[in-house]
PDB file of C-alpha atoms in Angstrom:
ATOM      1  CA  UNK A 873      81.160  91.543  98.610  1.00 66.00           C
ATOM      2  CA  UNK A 874      83.039  94.398  97.060  1.00 63.00           C
ATOM      3  CA  UNK A 875      86.578  93.395  96.444  1.00 92.00           C
ATOM      4  CA  UNK A 876      89.864  93.528  94.604  1.00 95.00           C
ATOM      5  CA  UNK A 877      90.477  90.475  92.356  1.00 96.00           C
ATOM      6  CA  UNK A 878      93.793  89.460  90.831  1.00 96.00           C
ATOM      7  CA  UNK A 879      94.274  86.919  88.087  1.00 91.00           C
ATOM      8  CA  UNK A 880      95.992  84.631  87.838  1.00 93.00           C
ATOM      9  CA  UNK A 881      97.063  83.911  91.403  1.00 94.00           C
ATOM     10  CA  UNK A 882     100.154  82.138  90.146  1.00 95.00           C
ATOM     11  CA  UNK A 883     101.934  82.859  86.881  1.00 96.00           C
ATOM     12  CA  UNK A 884     104.946  81.094  85.413  1.00 96.00           C
ATOM     13  CA  UNK A 885     106.739  82.603  82.474  1.00 95.00           C
ATOM     14  CA  UNK A 886     109.967  82.137  80.649  1.00 96.00           C
ATOM     15  CA  UNK A 887     112.877  84.521  80.723  1.00 96.00           C
ATOM     16  CA  UNK A 888     112.143  87.330  78.204  1.00 96.00           C
ATOM     17  CA  UNK A 889     108.579  86.221  77.438  1.00 96.00           C
ATOM     18  CA  UNK A 890     106.081  89.015  77.900  1.00 96.00           C
ATOM     19  CA  UNK A 891     103.487  88.503  80.631  1.00 97.00           C
ATOM     20  CA  UNK A 892     100.368  90.380  81.711  1.00 97.00           C
ATOM     21  CA  UNK A 893      98.876  90.401  85.173  1.00 97.00           C
ATOM     22  CA  UNK A 894      95.290  91.458  85.748  1.00 97.00           C
ATOM     23  CA  UNK A 895      93.490  93.327  88.509  1.00 97.00           C
ATOM     24  CA  UNK A 896      89.820  94.154  88.729  1.00 97.00           C
ATOM     25  CA  UNK A 897      87.777  95.854  91.447  1.00 96.00           C
ATOM     26  CA  UNK A 898      84.134  96.132  92.360  1.00 94.00           C
ATOM     27  CA  UNK A 899      84.697  98.966  94.812  1.00 91.00           C
ATOM     28  CA  UNK A 900      84.347 101.653  92.141  1.00 91.00           C
ATOM     29  CA  UNK A 901      87.514 103.292  93.474  1.00 92.00           C
ATOM     30  CA  UNK A 902      89.267 106.082  91.584  1.00 91.00           C
ATOM     31  CA  UNK A 903      92.824 105.015  92.330  1.00 92.00           C
ATOM     32  CA  UNK A 904      94.516 101.740  91.456  1.00 95.00           C
ATOM     33  CA  UNK A 905      98.091 100.833  92.513  1.00 95.00           C
ATOM     34  CA  UNK A 906     100.599  98.158  91.544  1.00 97.00           C
ATOM     35  CA  UNK A 907     103.169  97.007  94.073  1.00 96.00           C
ATOM     36  CA  UNK A 908     106.039  94.528  93.746  1.00 96.00           C
ATOM     37  CA  UNK A 909     107.007  92.517  96.796  1.00 93.00           C
ATOM     38  CA  UNK A 910     110.050  90.290  96.778  1.00 92.00           C
ATOM     39  CA  UNK A 911     110.670  87.731  99.502  1.00 86.00           C
ATOM     40  CA  UNK A 912     111.157  89.213 102.979  1.00 84.00           C
ATOM     41  CA  UNK A 913     111.051  92.733 101.549  1.00 89.00           C
ATOM     42  CA  UNK A 914     108.583  95.585 101.810  1.00 92.00           C
ATOM     43  CA  UNK A 915     105.980  95.999  99.091  1.00 93.00           C
ATOM     44  CA  UNK A 916     107.357  98.567  96.672  1.00 94.00           C
ATOM     45  CA  UNK A 917     105.087 100.847  94.655  1.00 94.00           C
ATOM     46  CA  UNK A 918     105.635 100.593  90.908  1.00 96.00           C
ATOM     47  CA  UNK A 919     102.979 103.040  89.652  1.00 93.00           C
ATOM     48  CA  UNK A 920      99.417 104.102  90.140  1.00 93.00           C
ATOM     49  CA  UNK A 921      96.444 105.464  88.245  1.00 94.00           C
ATOM     50  CA  UNK A 922      94.262 108.259  89.523  1.00 91.00           C
ATOM     51  CA  UNK A 923      91.322 107.741  87.205  1.00 91.00           C
ATOM     52  CA  UNK A 924      93.051 107.770  83.809  1.00 92.00           C
ATOM     53  CA  UNK A 925      96.095 109.717  84.996  1.00 92.00           C
ATOM     54  CA  UNK A 926      99.166 107.474  85.109  1.00 93.00           C
ATOM     55  CA  UNK A 927     101.818 108.115  87.764  1.00 91.00           C
ATOM     56  CA  UNK A 928     105.083 106.251  87.460  1.00 93.00           C
ATOM     57  CA  UNK A 929     107.583 105.920  90.309  1.00 92.00           C
ATOM     58  CA  UNK A 930     110.962 107.311  89.370  1.00 91.00           C
ATOM     59  CA  UNK A 931     112.762 103.974  89.928  1.00 92.00           C
ATOM     60  CA  UNK A 932     110.285 101.712  88.204  1.00 95.00           C
ATOM     61  CA  UNK A 933     112.120  99.994  85.276  1.00 94.00           C
ATOM     62  CA  UNK A 934     110.887 100.678  81.768  1.00 94.00           C
ATOM     63  CA  UNK A 935     110.291  96.936  81.475  1.00 95.00           C
ATOM     64  CA  UNK A 936     107.137  97.491  83.550  1.00 97.00           C
ATOM     65  CA  UNK A 937     104.103  99.063  81.892  1.00 96.00           C
ATOM     66  CA  UNK A 938     100.502  99.463  82.914  1.00 96.00           C
ATOM     67  CA  UNK A 939      97.123  99.955  81.308  1.00 96.00           C
ATOM     68  CA  UNK A 940      93.781 100.975  82.769  1.00 96.00           C
ATOM     69  CA  UNK A 941      91.122 100.656  80.111  1.00 96.00           C
ATOM     70  CA  UNK A 942      88.257 101.459  82.459  1.00 94.00           C
ATOM     71  CA  UNK A 943      87.544 102.111  86.154  1.00 93.00           C
ATOM     72  CA  UNK A 944      87.276  98.461  87.032  1.00 95.00           C
ATOM     73  CA  UNK A 945      90.382  96.961  85.404  1.00 97.00           C
ATOM     74  CA  UNK A 946      94.096  97.583  85.530  1.00 97.00           C
ATOM     75  CA  UNK A 947      96.843  95.506  83.916  1.00 97.00           C
ATOM     76  CA  UNK A 948     100.537  95.142  84.614  1.00 97.00           C
ATOM     77  CA  UNK A 949     102.630  94.300  81.570  1.00 97.00           C
ATOM     78  CA  UNK A 950     106.166  92.996  81.970  1.00 97.00           C
ATOM     79  CA  UNK A 951     107.716  93.266  78.513  1.00 96.00           C
ATOM     80  CA  UNK A 952     110.782  91.069  78.997  1.00 96.00           C
ATOM     81  CA  UNK A 953     110.769  89.398  82.372  1.00 96.00           C
ATOM     82  CA  UNK A 954     114.120  88.737  83.983  1.00 95.00           C
ATOM     83  CA  UNK A 955     114.927  86.394  86.810  1.00 95.00           C
ATOM     84  CA  UNK A 956     115.012  89.407  89.096  1.00 95.00           C
ATOM     85  CA  UNK A 957     111.358  90.146  88.352  1.00 97.00           C
ATOM     86  CA  UNK A 958     110.143  87.030  90.155  1.00 96.00           C
ATOM     87  CA  UNK A 959     108.037  88.407  92.986  1.00 96.00           C
ATOM     88  CA  UNK A 960     104.555  88.817  94.362  1.00 95.00           C
ATOM     89  CA  UNK A 961     102.653  91.533  92.538  1.00 97.00           C
ATOM     90  CA  UNK A 962      99.962  93.259  94.545  1.00 96.00           C
ATOM     91  CA  UNK A 963      97.161  95.430  93.235  1.00 97.00           C
ATOM     92  CA  UNK A 964      95.453  97.925  95.522  1.00 95.00           C
ATOM     93  CA  UNK A 965      92.710 100.489  95.226  1.00 94.00           C
ATOM     94  CA  UNK A 966      91.632 103.526  97.121  1.00 91.00           C
ATOM     95  CA  UNK A 967      88.672 105.822  96.925  1.00 87.00           C
ATOM     96  CA  UNK A 968      90.733 108.883  96.158  1.00 77.00           C
ATOM     97  CA  UNK A 969      88.166 111.209  97.682  1.00 74.00           C
ATOM     98  CA  UNK A 970      89.017 114.724  98.797  1.00 67.00           C
ATOM     99  CA  UNK A 971      87.938 116.067 102.150  1.00 65.00           C
ATOM    100  CA  UNK A 972      88.694 112.963 104.108  1.00 67.00           C
ATOM    101  CA  UNK A 973      91.636 112.431 106.462  1.00 64.00           C
ATOM    102  CA  UNK A 974      93.045 109.585 104.401  1.00 73.00           C
ATOM    103  CA  UNK A 975      91.905 107.172 101.757  1.00 77.00           C
ATOM    104  CA  UNK A 976      92.937 103.664 102.841  1.00 85.00           C
ATOM    105  CA  UNK A 977      94.196 101.235 100.308  1.00 90.00           C
ATOM    106  CA  UNK A 978      92.499  97.858  99.792  1.00 92.00           C
ATOM    107  CA  UNK A 979      94.621  95.025  98.464  1.00 94.00           C
ATOM    108  CA  UNK A 980      93.992  92.048  96.248  1.00 95.00           C
ATOM    109  CA  UNK A 981      95.458  88.626  97.106  1.00 94.00           C
ATOM    110  CA  UNK A 982      98.404  89.083  94.776  1.00 95.00           C
ATOM    111  CA  UNK A 983      99.873  87.219  91.816  1.00 96.00           C
ATOM    112  CA  UNK A 984     103.046  85.288  92.422  1.00 95.00           C
ATOM    113  CA  UNK A 985     105.231  85.422  89.333  1.00 96.00           C
ATOM    114  CA  UNK A 986     107.875  82.813  88.674  1.00 96.00           C
ATOM    115  CA  UNK A 987     110.423  83.405  85.887  1.00 96.00           C
ATOM    116  CA  UNK A 988     112.185  80.287  84.474  1.00 94.00           C
TER     117      UNK A 988
ATOM    118  CA  UNK B1127     117.341 104.104 101.779  1.00 71.00           C
ATOM    119  CA  UNK B1128     114.653 102.493 103.843  1.00 81.00           C
ATOM    120  CA  UNK B1129     112.332 105.177 105.119  1.00 93.00           C
ATOM    121  CA  UNK B1130     110.151 102.852 107.194  1.00 96.00           C
ATOM    122  CA  UNK B1131     111.871 100.255 109.326  1.00 96.00           C
ATOM    123  CA  UNK B1132     110.576  97.300 111.267  1.00 96.00           C
ATOM    124  CA  UNK B1133     113.639  95.980 112.980  1.00 93.00           C
ATOM    125  CA  UNK B1134     112.094  92.800 114.413  1.00 95.00           C
ATOM    126  CA  UNK B1135     111.480  90.229 111.668  1.00 95.00           C
ATOM    127  CA  UNK B1136     109.621  88.031 114.075  1.00 97.00           C
ATOM    128  CA  UNK B1137     107.911  88.015 117.447  1.00 97.00           C
ATOM    129  CA  UNK B1138     106.378  85.225 119.542  1.00 98.00           C
ATOM    130  CA  UNK B1139     103.864  85.993 122.280  1.00 98.00           C
ATOM    131  CA  UNK B1140     101.788  83.811 124.584  1.00 98.00           C
ATOM    132  CA  UNK B1141      98.042  83.820 124.015  1.00 98.00           C
ATOM    133  CA  UNK B1142      96.352  86.345 126.271  1.00 97.00           C
ATOM    134  CA  UNK B1143      99.452  88.494 126.696  1.00 98.00           C
ATOM    135  CA  UNK B1144     100.221  91.819 125.026  1.00 98.00           C
ATOM    136  CA  UNK B1145     101.882  91.911 121.630  1.00 98.00           C
ATOM    137  CA  UNK B1146     103.887  95.055 120.871  1.00 98.00           C
ATOM    138  CA  UNK B1147     105.116  95.630 117.298  1.00 98.00           C
ATOM    139  CA  UNK B1148     107.441  98.525 116.615  1.00 98.00           C
ATOM    140  CA  UNK B1149     108.125 100.703 113.605  1.00 98.00           C
ATOM    141  CA  UNK B1150     110.541 103.632 112.970  1.00 97.00           C
ATOM    142  CA  UNK B1151     110.521 106.122 110.133  1.00 97.00           C
ATOM    143  CA  UNK B1152     112.920 108.719 108.895  1.00 96.00           C
ATOM    144  CA  UNK B1153     110.885 110.962 106.542  1.00 91.00           C
ATOM    145  CA  UNK B1154     109.420 114.026 108.335  1.00 91.00           C
ATOM    146  CA  UNK B1155     106.945 114.470 105.453  1.00 89.00           C
ATOM    147  CA  UNK B1156     105.014 111.398 106.529  1.00 92.00           C
ATOM    148  CA  UNK B1157     101.680 112.478 107.922  1.00 89.00           C
ATOM    149  CA  UNK B1158      99.623 109.344 108.167  1.00 91.00           C
ATOM    150  CA  UNK B1159     100.570 105.931 109.452  1.00 94.00           C
ATOM    151  CA  UNK B1160      98.889 102.580 108.962  1.00 94.00           C
ATOM    152  CA  UNK B1161      99.218  98.995 110.037  1.00 96.00           C
ATOM    153  CA  UNK B1162      98.346  96.186 107.709  1.00 96.00           C
ATOM    154  CA  UNK B1163      97.954  92.523 108.542  1.00 96.00           C
ATOM    155  CA  UNK B1164      98.786  89.774 106.055  1.00 93.00           C
ATOM    156  CA  UNK B1165      97.910  86.121 106.166  1.00 92.00           C
ATOM    157  CA  UNK B1166      99.679  83.653 103.851  1.00 87.00           C
ATOM    158  CA  UNK B1167      98.303  83.600 100.287  1.00 82.00           C
ATOM    159  CA  UNK B1168      96.238  86.742 100.928  1.00 86.00           C
ATOM    160  CA  UNK B1169      96.805  90.420 100.293  1.00 89.00           C
ATOM    161  CA  UNK B1170      97.448  92.839 103.178  1.00 92.00           C
ATOM    162  CA  UNK B1171      94.299  93.977 104.990  1.00 92.00           C
ATOM    163  CA  UNK B1172      94.017  97.330 106.663  1.00 92.00           C
ATOM    164  CA  UNK B1173      94.048  97.102 110.467  1.00 95.00           C
ATOM    165  CA  UNK B1174      94.363 100.545 112.068  1.00 95.00           C
ATOM    166  CA  UNK B1175      95.731 103.974 111.274  1.00 93.00           C
ATOM    167  CA  UNK B1176      96.798 107.197 112.956  1.00 94.00           C
ATOM    168  CA  UNK B1177      97.193 110.751 111.814  1.00 92.00           C
ATOM    169  CA  UNK B1178     100.256 112.731 112.854  1.00 92.00           C
ATOM    170  CA  UNK B1179      98.030 115.112 114.809  1.00 92.00           C
ATOM    171  CA  UNK B1180      97.265 112.337 117.285  1.00 94.00           C
ATOM    172  CA  UNK B1181      99.435 110.263 119.526  1.00 96.00           C
ATOM    173  CA  UNK B1182      97.080 107.350 120.102  1.00 97.00           C
ATOM    174  CA  UNK B1183      94.279 105.593 118.283  1.00 97.00           C
ATOM    175  CA  UNK B1184      92.359 102.642 119.658  1.00 97.00           C
ATOM    176  CA  UNK B1185      90.114 100.123 117.942  1.00 96.00           C
ATOM    177  CA  UNK B1186      89.009  97.194 120.116  1.00 97.00           C
ATOM    178  CA  UNK B1187      92.053  95.092 120.993  1.00 98.00           C
ATOM    179  CA  UNK B1188      94.338  97.172 118.784  1.00 98.00           C
ATOM    180  CA  UNK B1189      95.997 100.434 119.778  1.00 98.00           C
ATOM    181  CA  UNK B1190      98.520 102.407 117.793  1.00 98.00           C
ATOM    182  CA  UNK B1191     100.847 104.891 119.472  1.00 98.00           C
ATOM    183  CA  UNK B1192     102.751 107.572 117.652  1.00 97.00           C
ATOM    184  CA  UNK B1193     105.768 109.439 118.996  1.00 97.00           C
ATOM    185  CA  UNK B1194     106.541 112.103 116.397  1.00 95.00           C
ATOM    186  CA  UNK B1195     109.638 113.436 118.102  1.00 95.00           C
ATOM    187  CA  UNK B1196     111.162 109.980 118.088  1.00 96.00           C
ATOM    188  CA  UNK B1197     109.683 109.088 114.687  1.00 96.00           C
ATOM    189  CA  UNK B1198     108.424 105.909 116.199  1.00 97.00           C
ATOM    190  CA  UNK B1199     105.113 104.107 116.237  1.00 97.00           C
ATOM    191  CA  UNK B1200     103.958 100.944 117.823  1.00 98.00           C
ATOM    192  CA  UNK B1201     101.015  98.578 117.605  1.00 98.00           C
ATOM    193  CA  UNK B1202      99.655  96.999 120.766  1.00 98.00           C
ATOM    194  CA  UNK B1203      97.410  93.976 120.654  1.00 98.00           C
ATOM    195  CA  UNK B1204      95.741  93.063 123.949  1.00 97.00           C
ATOM    196  CA  UNK B1205      94.872  90.325 124.606  1.00 97.00           C
ATOM    197  CA  UNK B1206      96.689  88.413 121.858  1.00 98.00           C
ATOM    198  CA  UNK B1207      94.709  85.626 120.191  1.00 97.00           C
ATOM    199  CA  UNK B1208      95.837  82.756 117.925  1.00 96.00           C
ATOM    200  CA  UNK B1209      94.082  84.386 114.982  1.00 96.00           C
ATOM    201  CA  UNK B1210      96.418  87.317 115.330  1.00 97.00           C
ATOM    202  CA  UNK B1211      99.263  85.183 114.005  1.00 97.00           C
ATOM    203  CA  UNK B1212     100.225  86.923 110.747  1.00 97.00           C
ATOM    204  CA  UNK B1213     102.762  89.277 109.195  1.00 96.00           C
ATOM    205  CA  UNK B1214     102.183  92.891 110.246  1.00 98.00           C
ATOM    206  CA  UNK B1215     103.333  95.720 107.961  1.00 97.00           C
ATOM    207  CA  UNK B1216     103.805  99.273 109.090  1.00 97.00           C
ATOM    208  CA  UNK B1217     103.196 101.872 106.335  1.00 95.00           C
ATOM    209  CA  UNK B1218     103.462 105.640 106.099  1.00 94.00           C
ATOM    210  CA  UNK B1219     102.188 108.244 103.704  1.00 90.00           C
ATOM    211  CA  UNK B1220     102.496 112.025 103.146  1.00 86.00           C
ATOM    212  CA  UNK B1221      98.727 111.886 103.373  1.00 72.00           C
ATOM    213  CA  UNK B1222      98.059 114.730 100.970  1.00 69.00           C
ATOM    214  CA  UNK B1223      95.078 114.163  98.752  1.00 66.00           C
ATOM    215  CA  UNK B1224      96.476 112.945  95.432  1.00 63.00           C
ATOM    216  CA  UNK B1225      99.740 111.930  97.061  1.00 65.00           C
ATOM    217  CA  UNK B1226      98.600 109.081  99.296  1.00 74.00           C
ATOM    218  CA  UNK B1227     101.114 106.485  98.234  1.00 84.00           C
ATOM    219  CA  UNK B1228     102.373 104.179 100.955  1.00 90.00           C
ATOM    220  CA  UNK B1229     105.909 103.377 101.953  1.00 92.00           C
ATOM    221  CA  UNK B1230     106.012 100.025 103.703  1.00 94.00           C
ATOM    222  CA  UNK B1231     108.292  98.464 106.240  1.00 96.00           C
ATOM    223  CA  UNK B1232     109.572  94.903 105.737  1.00 95.00           C
ATOM    224  CA  UNK B1233     107.073  93.389 108.140  1.00 96.00           C
ATOM    225  CA  UNK B1234     107.109  91.563 111.476  1.00 97.00           C
ATOM    226  CA  UNK B1235     105.900  87.968 111.655  1.00 97.00           C
ATOM    227  CA  UNK B1236     103.814  87.614 114.867  1.00 98.00           C
ATOM    228  CA  UNK B1237     103.239  84.133 116.212  1.00 98.00           C
ATOM    229  CA  UNK B1238     100.773  83.655 119.098  1.00 98.00           C
ATOM    230  CA  UNK B1239     101.540  80.622 121.145  1.00 96.00           C
ATOM    231  CA  UNK B1240      98.421  78.871 122.556  1.00 93.00           C
TER     232      UNK B1240
END
């Protein structure tokens, strides 16, 4: 089945220790998104890639970076995690095709990040 | 500033009855609205959507209603089944190609009582 895969599902890191979260997709979608969801809050878009074009949200902290080395993979790097960065991180993809009413987003299961 | 609001954090409904989940938005630029369903330990899965040019979209047991003048949408589930117990997120988008990012509400936890 075509899908969005996130690894690891659970990640524990220490305060200030860099961490990388991984997302891969077999859907061959053009667009990949990273969301942060804190407890009882709405998922919040951090940034997205349209193909190789990176689009950062205005309020995404500089501490968060992303890489997309190819169509299938996208990484979220947190350079110096703080306690406030503990959250569920969701990766999503969409086809990004023109001429359709809307390109729905398909989500992975998420990575829960704990910062000690 | 929360542009998409789900004011009911939780809702309990008897099996077989109608579940109605509500969502309000403030941004007039939103042109496309979606409902996502989320089970524990899984990512959100797309459920149903509606374009701003429509006021109703139906898919099996699920119907979404849109009232643009009131900036309000609702999701109706009839009849409700135990497997519908999940968190439901309302989301909105400008819908323009290349600008399809979603703004989510905080979710409503639906519990179906057998």
